[in-house]
mmCIF file of C-alpha atoms in Angstrom:
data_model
loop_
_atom_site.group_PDB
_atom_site.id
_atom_site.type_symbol
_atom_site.label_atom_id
_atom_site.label_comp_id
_atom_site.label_asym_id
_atom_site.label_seq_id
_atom_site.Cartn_x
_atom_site.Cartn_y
_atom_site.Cartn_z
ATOM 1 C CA UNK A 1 -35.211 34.090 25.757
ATOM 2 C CA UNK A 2 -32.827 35.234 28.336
ATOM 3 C CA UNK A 3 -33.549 37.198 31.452
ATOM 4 C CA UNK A 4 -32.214 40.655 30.238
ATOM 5 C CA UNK A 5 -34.018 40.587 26.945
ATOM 6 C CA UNK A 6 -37.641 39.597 29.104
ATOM 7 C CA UNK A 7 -36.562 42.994 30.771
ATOM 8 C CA UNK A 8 -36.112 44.956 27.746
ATOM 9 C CA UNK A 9 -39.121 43.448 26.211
ATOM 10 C CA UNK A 10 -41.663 44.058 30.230
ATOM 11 C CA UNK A 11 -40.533 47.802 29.664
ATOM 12 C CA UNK A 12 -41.713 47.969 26.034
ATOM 13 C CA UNK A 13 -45.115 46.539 27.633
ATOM 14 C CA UNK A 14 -44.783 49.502 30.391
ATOM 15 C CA UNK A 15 -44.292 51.940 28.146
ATOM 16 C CA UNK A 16 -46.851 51.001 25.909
ATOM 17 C CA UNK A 17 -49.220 50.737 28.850
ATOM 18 C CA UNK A 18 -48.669 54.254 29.952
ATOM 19 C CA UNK A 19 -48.477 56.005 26.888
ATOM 20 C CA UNK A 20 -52.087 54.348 25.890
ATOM 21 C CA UNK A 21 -52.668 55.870 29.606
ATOM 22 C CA UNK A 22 -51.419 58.872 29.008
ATOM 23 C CA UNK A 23 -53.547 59.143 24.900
ATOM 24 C CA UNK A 24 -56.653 58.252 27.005
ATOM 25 C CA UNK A 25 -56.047 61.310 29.589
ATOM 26 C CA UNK A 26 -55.107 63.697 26.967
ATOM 27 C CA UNK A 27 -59.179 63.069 25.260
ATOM 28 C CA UNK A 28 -60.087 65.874 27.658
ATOM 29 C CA UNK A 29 -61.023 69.508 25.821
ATOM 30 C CA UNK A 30 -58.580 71.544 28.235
ATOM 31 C CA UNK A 31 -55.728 73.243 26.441
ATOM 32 C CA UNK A 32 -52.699 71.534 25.614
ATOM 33 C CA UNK A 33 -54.024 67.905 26.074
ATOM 34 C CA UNK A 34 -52.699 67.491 22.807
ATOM 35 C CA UNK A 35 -49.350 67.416 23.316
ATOM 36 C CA UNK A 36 -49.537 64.871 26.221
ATOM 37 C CA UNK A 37 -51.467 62.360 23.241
ATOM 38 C CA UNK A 38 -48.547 63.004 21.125
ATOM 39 C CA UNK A 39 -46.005 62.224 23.859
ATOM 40 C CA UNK A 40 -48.607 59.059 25.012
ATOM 41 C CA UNK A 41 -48.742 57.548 21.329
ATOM 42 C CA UNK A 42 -44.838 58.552 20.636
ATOM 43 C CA UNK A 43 -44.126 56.372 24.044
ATOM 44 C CA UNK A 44 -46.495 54.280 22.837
ATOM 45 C CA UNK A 45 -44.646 53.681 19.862
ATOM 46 C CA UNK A 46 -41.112 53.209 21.454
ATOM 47 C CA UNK A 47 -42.480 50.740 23.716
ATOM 48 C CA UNK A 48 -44.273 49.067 20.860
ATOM 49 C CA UNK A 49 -40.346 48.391 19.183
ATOM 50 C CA UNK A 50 -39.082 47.321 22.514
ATOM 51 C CA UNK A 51 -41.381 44.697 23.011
ATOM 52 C CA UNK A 52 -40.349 43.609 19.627
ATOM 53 C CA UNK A 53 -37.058 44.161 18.839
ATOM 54 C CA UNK A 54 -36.127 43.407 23.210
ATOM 55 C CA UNK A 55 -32.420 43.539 23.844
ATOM 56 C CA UNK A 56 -31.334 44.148 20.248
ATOM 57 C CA UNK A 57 -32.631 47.959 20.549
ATOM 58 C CA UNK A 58 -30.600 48.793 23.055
ATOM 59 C CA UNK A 59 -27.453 47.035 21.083
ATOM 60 C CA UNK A 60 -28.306 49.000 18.203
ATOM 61 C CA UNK A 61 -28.338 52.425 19.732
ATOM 62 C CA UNK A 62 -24.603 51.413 21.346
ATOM 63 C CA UNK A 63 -23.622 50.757 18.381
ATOM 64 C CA UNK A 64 -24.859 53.853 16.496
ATOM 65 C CA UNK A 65 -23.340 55.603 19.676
ATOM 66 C CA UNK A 66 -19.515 54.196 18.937
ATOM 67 C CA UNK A 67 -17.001 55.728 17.418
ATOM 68 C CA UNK A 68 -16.709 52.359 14.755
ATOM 69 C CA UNK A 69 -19.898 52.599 13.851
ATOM 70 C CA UNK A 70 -18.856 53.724 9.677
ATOM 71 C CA UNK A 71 -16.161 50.333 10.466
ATOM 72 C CA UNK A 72 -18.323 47.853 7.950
ATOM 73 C CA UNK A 73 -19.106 50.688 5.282
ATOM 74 C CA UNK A 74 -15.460 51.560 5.362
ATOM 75 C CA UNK A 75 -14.021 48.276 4.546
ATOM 76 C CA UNK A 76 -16.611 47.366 2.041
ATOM 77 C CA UNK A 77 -15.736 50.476 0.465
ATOM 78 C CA UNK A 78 -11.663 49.450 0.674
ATOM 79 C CA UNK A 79 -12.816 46.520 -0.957
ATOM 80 C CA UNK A 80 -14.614 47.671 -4.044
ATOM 81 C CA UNK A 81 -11.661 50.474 -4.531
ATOM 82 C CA UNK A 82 -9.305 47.534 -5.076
ATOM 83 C CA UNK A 83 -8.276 45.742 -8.598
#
């Protein structure tokens, strides 16, 4: 495992740290704790695929991002059209 992908994968474990922090806080009865345990279990969640996935998350979003991102669909396509 290389350096950058430990980083990807230590802020999956911080964000999964604060957004249990942040589900525990919201427990309260005051109004509109319920959103901040939505947005503590949704960053819970993220976190949760970056410790997982690590670097390949954020190679996945730039490549969602690009403008080549239809490239493989388009030449498998090309190649099914042909005789």
């Amino acid at each position: 495992m290389t350096r950058r992908d430990l980083g990807w994968r230590a802020a999956g474990v911080a964000m999964i740290i604060l957004g249990w922090s942040a589900s525990l806080g919201a427990r309260s009865d005051a109004a509109g704790m319920e959103v901040l345990g939505l947005l503590g279990f949704s960053l819970a969640m993220a976190g949760l695929v970056l410790a997982v996935q690590g670097r390949r998350v954020a190679a996945a979003l730039r490549v969602e991002r690009s403008r080549h991102r239809d490239l493989p669909m388009r030449i498998r396509s090309h190649r099914m059209r042909r005789p």
